[in-house]
Every structure is written in C-alpha cells, then in structure tokens.
PDB file of C-alpha atoms in Angstrom:
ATOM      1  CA  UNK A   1       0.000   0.000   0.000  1.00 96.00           C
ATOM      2  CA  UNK A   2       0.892   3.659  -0.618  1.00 98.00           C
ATOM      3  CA  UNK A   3      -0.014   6.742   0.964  1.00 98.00           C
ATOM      4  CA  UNK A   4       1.009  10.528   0.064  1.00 98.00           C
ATOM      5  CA  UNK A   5       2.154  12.102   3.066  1.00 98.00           C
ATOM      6  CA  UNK A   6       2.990  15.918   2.568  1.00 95.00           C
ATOM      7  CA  UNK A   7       4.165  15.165  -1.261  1.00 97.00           C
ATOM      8  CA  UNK A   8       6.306  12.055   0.266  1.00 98.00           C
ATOM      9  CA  UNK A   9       4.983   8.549  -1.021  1.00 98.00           C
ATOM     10  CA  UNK A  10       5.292   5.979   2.060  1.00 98.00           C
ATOM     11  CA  UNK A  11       4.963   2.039   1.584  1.00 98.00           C
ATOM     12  CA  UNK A  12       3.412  -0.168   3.715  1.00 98.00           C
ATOM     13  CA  UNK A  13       2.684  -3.668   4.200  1.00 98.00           C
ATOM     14  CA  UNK A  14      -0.264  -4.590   6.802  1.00 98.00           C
ATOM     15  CA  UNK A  15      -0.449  -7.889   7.425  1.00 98.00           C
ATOM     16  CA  UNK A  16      -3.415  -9.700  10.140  1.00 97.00           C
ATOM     17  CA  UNK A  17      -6.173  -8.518  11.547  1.00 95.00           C
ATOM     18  CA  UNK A  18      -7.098  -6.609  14.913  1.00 96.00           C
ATOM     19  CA  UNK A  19      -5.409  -4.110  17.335  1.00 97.00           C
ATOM     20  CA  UNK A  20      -3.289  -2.576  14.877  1.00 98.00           C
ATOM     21  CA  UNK A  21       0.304  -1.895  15.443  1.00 98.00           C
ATOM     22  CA  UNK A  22       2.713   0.015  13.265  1.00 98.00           C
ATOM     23  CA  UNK A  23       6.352  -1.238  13.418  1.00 99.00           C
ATOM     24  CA  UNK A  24       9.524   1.451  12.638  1.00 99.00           C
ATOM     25  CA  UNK A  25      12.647   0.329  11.123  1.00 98.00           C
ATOM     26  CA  UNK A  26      15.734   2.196  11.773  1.00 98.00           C
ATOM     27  CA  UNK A  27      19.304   2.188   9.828  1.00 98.00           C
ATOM     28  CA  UNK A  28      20.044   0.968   7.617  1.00 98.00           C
ATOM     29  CA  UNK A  29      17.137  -1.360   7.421  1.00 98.00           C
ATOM     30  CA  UNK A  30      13.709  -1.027   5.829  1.00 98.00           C
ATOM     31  CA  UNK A  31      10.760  -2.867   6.898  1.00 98.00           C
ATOM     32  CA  UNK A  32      11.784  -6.121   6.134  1.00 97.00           C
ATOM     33  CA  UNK A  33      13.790  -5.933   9.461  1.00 98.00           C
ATOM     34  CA  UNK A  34      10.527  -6.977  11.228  1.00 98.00           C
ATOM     35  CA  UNK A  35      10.319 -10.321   9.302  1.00 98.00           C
ATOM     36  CA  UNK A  36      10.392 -12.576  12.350  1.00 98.00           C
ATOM     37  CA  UNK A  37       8.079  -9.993  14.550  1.00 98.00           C
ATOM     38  CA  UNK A  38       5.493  -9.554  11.957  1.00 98.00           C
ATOM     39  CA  UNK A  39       3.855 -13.423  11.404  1.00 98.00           C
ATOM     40  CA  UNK A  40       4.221 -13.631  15.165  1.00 98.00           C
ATOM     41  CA  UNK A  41       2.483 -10.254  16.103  1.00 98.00           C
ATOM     42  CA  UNK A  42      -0.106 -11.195  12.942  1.00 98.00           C
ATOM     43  CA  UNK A  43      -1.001 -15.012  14.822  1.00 98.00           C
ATOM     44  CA  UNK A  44      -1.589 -13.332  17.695  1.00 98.00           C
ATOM     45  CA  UNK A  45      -4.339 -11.465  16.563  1.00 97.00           C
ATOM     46  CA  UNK A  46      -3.210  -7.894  15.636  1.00 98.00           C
ATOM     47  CA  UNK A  47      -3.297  -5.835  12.769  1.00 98.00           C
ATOM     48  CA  UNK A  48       0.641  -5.291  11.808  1.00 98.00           C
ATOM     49  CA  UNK A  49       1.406  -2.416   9.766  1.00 98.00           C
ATOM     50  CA  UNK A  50       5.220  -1.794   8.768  1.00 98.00           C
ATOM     51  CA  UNK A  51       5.959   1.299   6.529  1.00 98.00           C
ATOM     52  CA  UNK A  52       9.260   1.810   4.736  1.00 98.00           C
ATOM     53  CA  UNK A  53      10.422   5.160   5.940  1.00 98.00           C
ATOM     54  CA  UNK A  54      10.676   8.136   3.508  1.00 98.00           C
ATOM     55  CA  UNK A  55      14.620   7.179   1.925  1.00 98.00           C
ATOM     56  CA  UNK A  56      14.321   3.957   2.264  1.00 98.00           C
ATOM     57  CA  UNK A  57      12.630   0.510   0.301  1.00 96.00           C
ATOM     58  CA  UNK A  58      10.293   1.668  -2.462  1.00 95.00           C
ATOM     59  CA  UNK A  59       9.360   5.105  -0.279  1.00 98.00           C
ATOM     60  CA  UNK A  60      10.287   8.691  -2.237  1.00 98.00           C
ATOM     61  CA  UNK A  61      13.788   9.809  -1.184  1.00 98.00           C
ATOM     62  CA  UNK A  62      13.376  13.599  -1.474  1.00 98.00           C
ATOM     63  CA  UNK A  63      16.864  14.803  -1.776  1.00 97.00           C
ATOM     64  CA  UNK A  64      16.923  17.894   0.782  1.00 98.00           C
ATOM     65  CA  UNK A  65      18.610  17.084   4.341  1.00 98.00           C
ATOM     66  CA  UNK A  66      15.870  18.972   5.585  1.00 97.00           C
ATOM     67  CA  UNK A  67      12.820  16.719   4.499  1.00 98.00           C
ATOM     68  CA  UNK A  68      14.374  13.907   6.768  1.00 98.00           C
ATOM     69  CA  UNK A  69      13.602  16.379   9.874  1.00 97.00           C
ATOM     70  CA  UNK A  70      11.919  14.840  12.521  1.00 97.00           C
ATOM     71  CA  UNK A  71       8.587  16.554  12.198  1.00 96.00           C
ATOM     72  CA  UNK A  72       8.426  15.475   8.563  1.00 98.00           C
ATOM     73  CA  UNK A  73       8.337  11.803   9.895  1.00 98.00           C
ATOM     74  CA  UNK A  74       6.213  12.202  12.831  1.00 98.00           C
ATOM     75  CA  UNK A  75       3.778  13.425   9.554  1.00 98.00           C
ATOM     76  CA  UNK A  76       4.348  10.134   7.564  1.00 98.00           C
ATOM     77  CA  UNK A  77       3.614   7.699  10.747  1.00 98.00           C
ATOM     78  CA  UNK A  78      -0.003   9.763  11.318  1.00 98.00           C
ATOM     79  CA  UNK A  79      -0.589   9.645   7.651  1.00 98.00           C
ATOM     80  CA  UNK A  80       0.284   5.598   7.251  1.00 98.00           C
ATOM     81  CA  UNK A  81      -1.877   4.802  10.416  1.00 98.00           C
ATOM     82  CA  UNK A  82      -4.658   7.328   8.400  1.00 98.00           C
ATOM     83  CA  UNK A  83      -4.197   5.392   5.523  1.00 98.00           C
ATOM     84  CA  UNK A  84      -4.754   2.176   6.824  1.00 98.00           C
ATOM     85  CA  UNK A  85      -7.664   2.801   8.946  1.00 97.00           C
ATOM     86  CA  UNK A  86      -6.362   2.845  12.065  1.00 97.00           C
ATOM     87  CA  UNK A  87      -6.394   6.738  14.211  1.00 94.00           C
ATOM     88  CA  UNK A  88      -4.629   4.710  17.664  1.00 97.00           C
ATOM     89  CA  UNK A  89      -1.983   2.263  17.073  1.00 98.00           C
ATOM     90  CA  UNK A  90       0.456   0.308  19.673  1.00 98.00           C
ATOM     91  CA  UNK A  91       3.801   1.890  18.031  1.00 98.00           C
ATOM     92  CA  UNK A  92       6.949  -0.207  18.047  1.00 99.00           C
ATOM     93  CA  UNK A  93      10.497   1.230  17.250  1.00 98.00           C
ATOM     94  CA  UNK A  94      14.580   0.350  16.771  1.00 98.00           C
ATOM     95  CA  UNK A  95      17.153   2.830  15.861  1.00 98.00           C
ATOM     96  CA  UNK A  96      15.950   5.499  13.904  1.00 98.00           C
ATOM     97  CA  UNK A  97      12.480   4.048  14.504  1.00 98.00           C
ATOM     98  CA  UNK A  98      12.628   4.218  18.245  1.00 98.00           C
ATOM     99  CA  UNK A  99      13.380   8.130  18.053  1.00 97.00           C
ATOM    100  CA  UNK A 100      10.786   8.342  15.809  1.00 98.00           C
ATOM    101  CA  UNK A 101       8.132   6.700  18.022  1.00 98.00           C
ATOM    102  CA  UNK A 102       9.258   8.624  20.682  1.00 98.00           C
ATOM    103  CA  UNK A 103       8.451  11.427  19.183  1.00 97.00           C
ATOM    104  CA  UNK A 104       5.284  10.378  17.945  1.00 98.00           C
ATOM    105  CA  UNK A 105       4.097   9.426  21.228  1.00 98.00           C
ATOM    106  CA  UNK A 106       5.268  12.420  22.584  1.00 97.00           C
ATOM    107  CA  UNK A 107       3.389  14.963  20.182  1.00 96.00           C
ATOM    108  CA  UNK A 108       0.706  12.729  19.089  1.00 97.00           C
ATOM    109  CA  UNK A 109      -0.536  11.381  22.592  1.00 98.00           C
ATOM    110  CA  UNK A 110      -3.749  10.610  21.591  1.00 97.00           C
ATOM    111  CA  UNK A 111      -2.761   8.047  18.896  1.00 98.00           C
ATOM    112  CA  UNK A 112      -0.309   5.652  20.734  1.00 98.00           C
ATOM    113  CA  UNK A 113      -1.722   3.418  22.947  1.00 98.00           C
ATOM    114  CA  UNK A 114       1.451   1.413  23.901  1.00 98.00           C
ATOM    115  CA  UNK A 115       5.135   2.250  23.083  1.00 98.00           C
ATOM    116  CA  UNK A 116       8.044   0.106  22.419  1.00 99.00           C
ATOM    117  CA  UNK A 117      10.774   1.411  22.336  1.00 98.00           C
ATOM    118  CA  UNK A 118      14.242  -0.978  21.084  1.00 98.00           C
ATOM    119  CA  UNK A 119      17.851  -0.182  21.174  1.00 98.00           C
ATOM    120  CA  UNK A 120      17.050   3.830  21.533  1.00 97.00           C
ATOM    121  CA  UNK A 121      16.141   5.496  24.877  1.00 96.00           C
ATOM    122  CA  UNK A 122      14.302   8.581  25.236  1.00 95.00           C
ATOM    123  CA  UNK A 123      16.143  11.379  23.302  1.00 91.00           C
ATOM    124  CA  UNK A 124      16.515  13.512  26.424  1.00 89.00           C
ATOM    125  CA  UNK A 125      18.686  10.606  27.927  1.00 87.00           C
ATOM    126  CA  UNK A 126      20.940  10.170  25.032  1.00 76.00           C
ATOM    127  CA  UNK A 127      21.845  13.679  24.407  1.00 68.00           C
ATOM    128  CA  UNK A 128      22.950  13.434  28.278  1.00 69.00           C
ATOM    129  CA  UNK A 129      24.581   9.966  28.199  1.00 67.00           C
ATOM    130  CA  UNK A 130      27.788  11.131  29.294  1.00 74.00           C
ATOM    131  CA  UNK A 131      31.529   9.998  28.072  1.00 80.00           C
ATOM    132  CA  UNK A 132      30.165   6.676  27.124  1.00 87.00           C
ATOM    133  CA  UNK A 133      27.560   7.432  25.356  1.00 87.00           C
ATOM    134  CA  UNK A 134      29.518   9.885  23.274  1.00 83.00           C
ATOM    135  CA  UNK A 135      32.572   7.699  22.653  1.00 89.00           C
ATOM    136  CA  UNK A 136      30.010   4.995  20.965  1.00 92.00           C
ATOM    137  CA  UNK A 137      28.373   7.530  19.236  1.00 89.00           C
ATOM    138  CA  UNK A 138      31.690   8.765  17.187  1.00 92.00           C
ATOM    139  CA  UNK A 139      29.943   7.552  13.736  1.00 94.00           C
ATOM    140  CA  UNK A 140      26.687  10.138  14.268  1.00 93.00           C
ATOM    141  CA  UNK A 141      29.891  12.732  13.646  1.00 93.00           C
ATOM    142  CA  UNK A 142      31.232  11.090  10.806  1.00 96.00           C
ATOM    143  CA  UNK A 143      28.237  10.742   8.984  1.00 97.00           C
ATOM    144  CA  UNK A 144      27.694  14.515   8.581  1.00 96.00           C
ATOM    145  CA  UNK A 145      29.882  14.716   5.473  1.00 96.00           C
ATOM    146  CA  UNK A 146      27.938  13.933   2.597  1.00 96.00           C
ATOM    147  CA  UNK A 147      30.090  11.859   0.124  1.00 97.00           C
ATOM    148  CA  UNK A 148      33.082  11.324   2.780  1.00 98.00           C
ATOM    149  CA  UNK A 149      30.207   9.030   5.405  1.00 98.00           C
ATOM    150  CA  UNK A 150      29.019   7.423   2.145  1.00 98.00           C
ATOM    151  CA  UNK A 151      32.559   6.518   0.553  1.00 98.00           C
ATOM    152  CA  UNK A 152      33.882   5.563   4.344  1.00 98.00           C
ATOM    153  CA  UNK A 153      31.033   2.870   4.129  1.00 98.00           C
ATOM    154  CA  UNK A 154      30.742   1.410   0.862  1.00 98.00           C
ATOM    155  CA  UNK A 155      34.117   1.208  -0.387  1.00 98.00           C
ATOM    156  CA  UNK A 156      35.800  -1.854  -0.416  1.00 98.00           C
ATOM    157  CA  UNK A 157      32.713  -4.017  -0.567  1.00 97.00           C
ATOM    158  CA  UNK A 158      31.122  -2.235   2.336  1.00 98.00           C
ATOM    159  CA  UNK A 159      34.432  -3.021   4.155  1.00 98.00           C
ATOM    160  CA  UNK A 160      33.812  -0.440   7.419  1.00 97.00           C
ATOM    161  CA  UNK A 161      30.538  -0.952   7.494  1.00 97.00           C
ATOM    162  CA  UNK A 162      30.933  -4.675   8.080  1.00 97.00           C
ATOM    163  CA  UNK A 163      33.430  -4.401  10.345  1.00 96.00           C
ATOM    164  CA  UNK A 164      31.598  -1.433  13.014  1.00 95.00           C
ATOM    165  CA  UNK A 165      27.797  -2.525  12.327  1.00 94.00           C
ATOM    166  CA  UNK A 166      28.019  -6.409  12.860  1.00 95.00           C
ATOM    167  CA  UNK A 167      24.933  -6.649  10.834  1.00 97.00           C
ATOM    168  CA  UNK A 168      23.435  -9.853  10.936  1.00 97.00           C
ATOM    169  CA  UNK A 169      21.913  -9.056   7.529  1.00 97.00           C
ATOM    170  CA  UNK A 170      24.756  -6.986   5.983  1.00 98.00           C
ATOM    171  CA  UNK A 171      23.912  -8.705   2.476  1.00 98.00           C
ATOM    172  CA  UNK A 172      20.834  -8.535   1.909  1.00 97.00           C
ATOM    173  CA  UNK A 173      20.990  -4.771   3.816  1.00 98.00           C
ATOM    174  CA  UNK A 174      23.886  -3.726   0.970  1.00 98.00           C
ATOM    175  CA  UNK A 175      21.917  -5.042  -1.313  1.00 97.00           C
ATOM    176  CA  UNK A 176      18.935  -2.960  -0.749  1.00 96.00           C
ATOM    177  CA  UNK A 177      20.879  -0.168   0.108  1.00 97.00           C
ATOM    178  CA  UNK A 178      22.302  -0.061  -3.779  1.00 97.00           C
ATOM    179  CA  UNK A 179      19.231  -1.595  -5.216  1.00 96.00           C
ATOM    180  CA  UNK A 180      17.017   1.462  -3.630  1.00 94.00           C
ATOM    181  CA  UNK A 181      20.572   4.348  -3.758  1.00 96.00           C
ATOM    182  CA  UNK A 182      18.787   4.527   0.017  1.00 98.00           C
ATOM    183  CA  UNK A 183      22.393   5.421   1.507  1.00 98.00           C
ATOM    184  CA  UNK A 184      22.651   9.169   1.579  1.00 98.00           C
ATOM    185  CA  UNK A 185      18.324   9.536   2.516  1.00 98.00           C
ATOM    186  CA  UNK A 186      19.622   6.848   5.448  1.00 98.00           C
ATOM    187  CA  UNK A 187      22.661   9.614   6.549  1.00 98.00           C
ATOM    188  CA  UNK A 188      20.238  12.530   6.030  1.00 98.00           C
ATOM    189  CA  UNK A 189      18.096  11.355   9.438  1.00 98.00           C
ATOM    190  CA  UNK A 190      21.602  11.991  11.461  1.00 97.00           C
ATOM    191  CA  UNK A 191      22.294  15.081   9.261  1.00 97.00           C
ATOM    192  CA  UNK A 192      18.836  16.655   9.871  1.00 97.00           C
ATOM    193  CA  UNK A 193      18.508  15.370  13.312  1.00 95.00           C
ATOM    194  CA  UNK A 194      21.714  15.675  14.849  1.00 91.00           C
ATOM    195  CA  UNK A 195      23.850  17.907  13.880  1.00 88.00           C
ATOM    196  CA  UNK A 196      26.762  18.614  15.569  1.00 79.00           C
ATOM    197  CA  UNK A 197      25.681  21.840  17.375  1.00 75.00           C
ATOM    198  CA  UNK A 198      23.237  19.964  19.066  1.00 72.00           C
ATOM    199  CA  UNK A 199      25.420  17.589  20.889  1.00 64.00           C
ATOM    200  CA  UNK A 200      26.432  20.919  23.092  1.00 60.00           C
ATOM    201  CA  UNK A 201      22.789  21.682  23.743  1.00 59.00           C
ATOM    202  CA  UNK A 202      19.941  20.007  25.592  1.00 56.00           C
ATOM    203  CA  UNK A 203      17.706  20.108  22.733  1.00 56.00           C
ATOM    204  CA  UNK A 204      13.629  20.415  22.378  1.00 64.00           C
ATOM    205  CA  UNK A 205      12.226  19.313  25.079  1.00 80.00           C
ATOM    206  CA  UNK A 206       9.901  16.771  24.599  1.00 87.00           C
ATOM    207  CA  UNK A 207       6.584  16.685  26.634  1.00 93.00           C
ATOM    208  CA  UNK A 208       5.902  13.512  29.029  1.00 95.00           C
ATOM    209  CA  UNK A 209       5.407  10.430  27.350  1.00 97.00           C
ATOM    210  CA  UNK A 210       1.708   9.356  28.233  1.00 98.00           C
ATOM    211  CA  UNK A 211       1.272   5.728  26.904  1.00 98.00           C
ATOM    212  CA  UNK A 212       2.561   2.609  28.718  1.00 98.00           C
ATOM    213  CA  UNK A 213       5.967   2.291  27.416  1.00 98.00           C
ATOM    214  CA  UNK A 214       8.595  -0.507  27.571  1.00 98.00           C
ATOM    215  CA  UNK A 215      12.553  -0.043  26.561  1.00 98.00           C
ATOM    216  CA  UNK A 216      14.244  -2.927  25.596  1.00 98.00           C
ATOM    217  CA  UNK A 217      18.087  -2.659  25.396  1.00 98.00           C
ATOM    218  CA  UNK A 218      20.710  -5.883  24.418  1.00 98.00           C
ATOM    219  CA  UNK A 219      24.018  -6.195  26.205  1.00 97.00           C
ATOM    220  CA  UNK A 220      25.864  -6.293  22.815  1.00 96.00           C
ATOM    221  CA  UNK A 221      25.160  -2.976  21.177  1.00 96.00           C
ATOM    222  CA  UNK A 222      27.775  -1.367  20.068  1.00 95.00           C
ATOM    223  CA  UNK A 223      26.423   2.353  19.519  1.00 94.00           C
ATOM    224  CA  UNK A 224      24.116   2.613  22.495  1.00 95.00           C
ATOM    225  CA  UNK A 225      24.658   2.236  26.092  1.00 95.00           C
ATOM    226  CA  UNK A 226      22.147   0.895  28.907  1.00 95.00           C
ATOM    227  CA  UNK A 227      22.013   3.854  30.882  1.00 94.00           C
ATOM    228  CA  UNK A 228      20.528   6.238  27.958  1.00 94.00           C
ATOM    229  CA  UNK A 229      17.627   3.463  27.820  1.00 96.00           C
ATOM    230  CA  UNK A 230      17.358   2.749  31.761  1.00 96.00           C
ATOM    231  CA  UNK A 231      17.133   6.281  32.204  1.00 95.00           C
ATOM    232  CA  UNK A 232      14.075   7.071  30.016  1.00 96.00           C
ATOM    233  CA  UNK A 233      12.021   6.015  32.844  1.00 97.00           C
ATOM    234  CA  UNK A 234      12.141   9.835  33.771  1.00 95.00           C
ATOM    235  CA  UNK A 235      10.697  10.969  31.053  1.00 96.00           C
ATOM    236  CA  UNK A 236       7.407   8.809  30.992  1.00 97.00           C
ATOM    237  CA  UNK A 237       4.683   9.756  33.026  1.00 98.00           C
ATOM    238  CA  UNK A 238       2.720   6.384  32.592  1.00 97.00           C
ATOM    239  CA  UNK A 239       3.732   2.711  33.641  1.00 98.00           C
ATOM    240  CA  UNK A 240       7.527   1.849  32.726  1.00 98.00           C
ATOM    241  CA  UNK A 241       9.054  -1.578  32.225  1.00 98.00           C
ATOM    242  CA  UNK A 242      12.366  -1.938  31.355  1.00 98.00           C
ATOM    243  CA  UNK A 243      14.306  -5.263  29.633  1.00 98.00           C
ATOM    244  CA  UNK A 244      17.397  -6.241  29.118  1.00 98.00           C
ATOM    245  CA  UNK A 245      18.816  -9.114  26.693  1.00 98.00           C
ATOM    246  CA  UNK A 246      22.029 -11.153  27.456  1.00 98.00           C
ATOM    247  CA  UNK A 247      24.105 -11.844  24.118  1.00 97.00           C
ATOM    248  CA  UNK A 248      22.250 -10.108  21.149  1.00 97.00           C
ATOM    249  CA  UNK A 249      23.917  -7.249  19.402  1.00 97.00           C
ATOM    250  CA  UNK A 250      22.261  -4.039  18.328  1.00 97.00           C
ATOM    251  CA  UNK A 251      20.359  -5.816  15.442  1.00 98.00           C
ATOM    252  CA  UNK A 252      18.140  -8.038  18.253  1.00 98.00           C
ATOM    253  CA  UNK A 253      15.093  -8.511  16.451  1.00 98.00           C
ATOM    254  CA  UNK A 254      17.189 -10.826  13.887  1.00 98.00           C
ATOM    255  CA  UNK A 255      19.919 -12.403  16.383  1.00 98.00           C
ATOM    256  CA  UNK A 256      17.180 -13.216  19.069  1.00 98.00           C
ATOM    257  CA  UNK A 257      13.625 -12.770  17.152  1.00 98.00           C
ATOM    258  CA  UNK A 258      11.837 -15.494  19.104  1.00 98.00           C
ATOM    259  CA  UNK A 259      12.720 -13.463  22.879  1.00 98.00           C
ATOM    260  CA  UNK A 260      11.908  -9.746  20.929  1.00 98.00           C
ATOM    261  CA  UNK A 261       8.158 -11.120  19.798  1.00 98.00           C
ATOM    262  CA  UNK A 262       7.903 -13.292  23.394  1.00 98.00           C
ATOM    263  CA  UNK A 263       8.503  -9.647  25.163  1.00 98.00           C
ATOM    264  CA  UNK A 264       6.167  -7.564  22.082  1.00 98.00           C
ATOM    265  CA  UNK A 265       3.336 -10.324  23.368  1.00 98.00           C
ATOM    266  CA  UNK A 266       3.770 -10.099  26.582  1.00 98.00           C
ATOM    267  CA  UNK A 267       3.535  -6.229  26.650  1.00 98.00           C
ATOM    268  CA  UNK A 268       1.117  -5.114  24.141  1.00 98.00           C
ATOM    269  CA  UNK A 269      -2.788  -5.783  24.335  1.00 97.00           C
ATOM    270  CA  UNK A 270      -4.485  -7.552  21.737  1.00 92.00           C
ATOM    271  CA  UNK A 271      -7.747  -6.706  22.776  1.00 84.00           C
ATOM    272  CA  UNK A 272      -9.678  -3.753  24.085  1.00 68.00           C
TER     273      UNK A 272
END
C-alpha cells in the first residue's frame, strides 16, 4: 500500500487482523527488518502495519537534508496509520524508529496506545549519556559529510561498514541499500537530526510520554549504552518496564527474534 504524506509517497505492508500496530525500522534497514516480529504479532491477533520510511525501500527519497527532519516523519507515521484505517496504534520502534516513536508518542498522545521502544532510549537521555555514550556515538559525527560518510562505508565491498555494524543481515541490507541508492536519505536522518551543534545543547524538550511504554536494550550494542535506555524512565509519566537481553547485538530482532516477539506479546494488548 501507498499513501502521500505531505508530497512524500510511504509504503506499507499490513499484514493480520485486529489491534493494529505500526512497526519502525531504523538504519540501515527497511521494513523487512521486522520479518520474524510480523507473522508472530499477525497469529496473535493484531493488525501489523510496517511502513518503509521516507529514503528507504520503495518510499520517495526527497533529496533535501531537511525533508528527513523529525517533524516530517512524525507526519508520515499519522498519515500511514490514516491510511490504513487505524487513528490509535500500539507503536513499536529500533534505531531510527525508536526516536521516531518517541516522538510520535510524545506529540501525538492521543494516537499511541502502547510504546516500544528498542535499542534507543528517550532522546533527552541520550543527548545526556555522558563519556560513554559519546565515545560509541563517534559515527553520528562522521556521517555529517555527505560523500566522505558514504565513501567511508561502501568502499571496499562495504568493508567499514561490516566491520563497526556487525549486521546480521549486511547482504541482503547492501543489497537494498544499492538496489534502492537509500544510503545518503539513510545519513540525512543523522544530518537533519543531529547535527553537531546539538550535541552541546539540551535540545527540544519533549513533553511527558503518556502511553505505557517498555525499553528494551541488548548487552551487545555497540552504539548505544544501557544507561541512555534505563534512564528514560524519567521521562514517561505512565507505567515503565524496562528489559534487558544477554548476548544479542544491536540488530536483536534478527539475532534473538523469538525473545523480541515473546517480550512484544507479553507487553502489548491484543484486545480492548
């Protein structure tokens, strides 16, 4: 399915019926990161709807850094759930997609009902993580240069990214990543989001996040540390549950799907 969302053509897949639930990719993935989550979350008896985000898949890749501003895709989330029928939606999130439904559920309350929330904490924790957080984050400054980020990751058969991202996918990711030329729209979420100004600033304040909200962080991320998700408890004003996997790396809905749709289950309502 396709919707128009401010000019911007979004795909979607929904797949099931039921509570719906929209699931949010992150880099450099598209929606097909959610393979495992999505027949489980369907067989359970909810309505699973997984967009490709604008830059990404078969979604328009407008070519200004600004379009990829946060606003701009808290507009194509309200217009895919629109689209597909569904005005309140349990939101689920990794990476990119995490921020994203943070943000959602932060300035459009009334249309989350539960958050998820993988891999990224609360954007007012990470932009105060501290040494750590900054040391792993060293690659959000890199990828500001346009054509220096890109050429750092792609040469040599994708060489550096290999080595830094451990993707369990890297293939089939690189793959898509030519097939769709998704690689600079991917870059242009940390250029239009972060740049490097506003690692010296506290940033927009976000206002209290009002649906029930789990974090789920993995012990073997390599970009994000526990404390920026442990500490995004302050920033929700509803009921917080936090969880923590042994092992998996920061790709954890492929190296431990079965435990990611377990916890999804256990924490989202099908009915009411």
């Amino acid at each position: 399915m396709r919707v128009d969302a401010g000019g911007v053509g979004i795909e979607y897949q929904v797949t099931g019926d039921g509570r719906p639930v929209v699931l949010l990719h992150g880099f450099p993935d598209s929606g097909r990161l959610w393979r495992h989550q999505v027949p489980a979350l369907a067989e359970a008896g909810f309505r699973v709807i997984v967009p490709d985000l604008r830059g990404y898949g078969r979604s328009d890749k407008p070519a200004e850094v600004e379009a990829y501003a946060m606003a701009a895709l808290v507009g194509d989330v309200a217009a895919v759930l629109n689209d597909a029928g569904a005005p309140r939606a349990h939101v689920v999130g990794h990476d990119w997609g995490a921020a994203l439904a943070w943000a959602f559920a932060a300035f459009v309350p009334d249309q989350v009902d539960h958050l998820a929330a993988l891999s990224v904490g609360h954007p007012a924790t990470f932009r105060k993580g501290g040494f750590e957080q900054y040391q792993k984050s060293w690659y959000m400054l890199l990828f500001q240069f346009k054509g220096i980020a890109e050429k750092w990751l792609s040469n040599d058969d994708w060489a550096h990214f290999r080595a830094w991202a451990h993707h369990p996918d890297a293939d089939a990711v690189i793959a898509e990543l030519e097939a769709d030329e998704s690689l600079t729209p991917a870059l242009n979420y940390y250029r239009a989001n972060i740049p490097p100004a506003s690692w010296l600033s506290s940033g927009r304040q976000l206002p209290p996040i009002q649906a029930p909200t789990m974090g789920v962080w993995s012990s073997g991320d390599m970009a994000l540390t526990e404390r920026q998700m442990t500490n995004s408890a302050q920033s929700v004003a509803s009921e917080w549950r936090y969880e923590r996997l042994d092992g998996p790396g920061h790709w954890m809905q492929l190296e431990a799907p079965d435990e990611v749709s377990r916890l999804l289950l256990d924490f989202l309502p099908s009915e009411g």
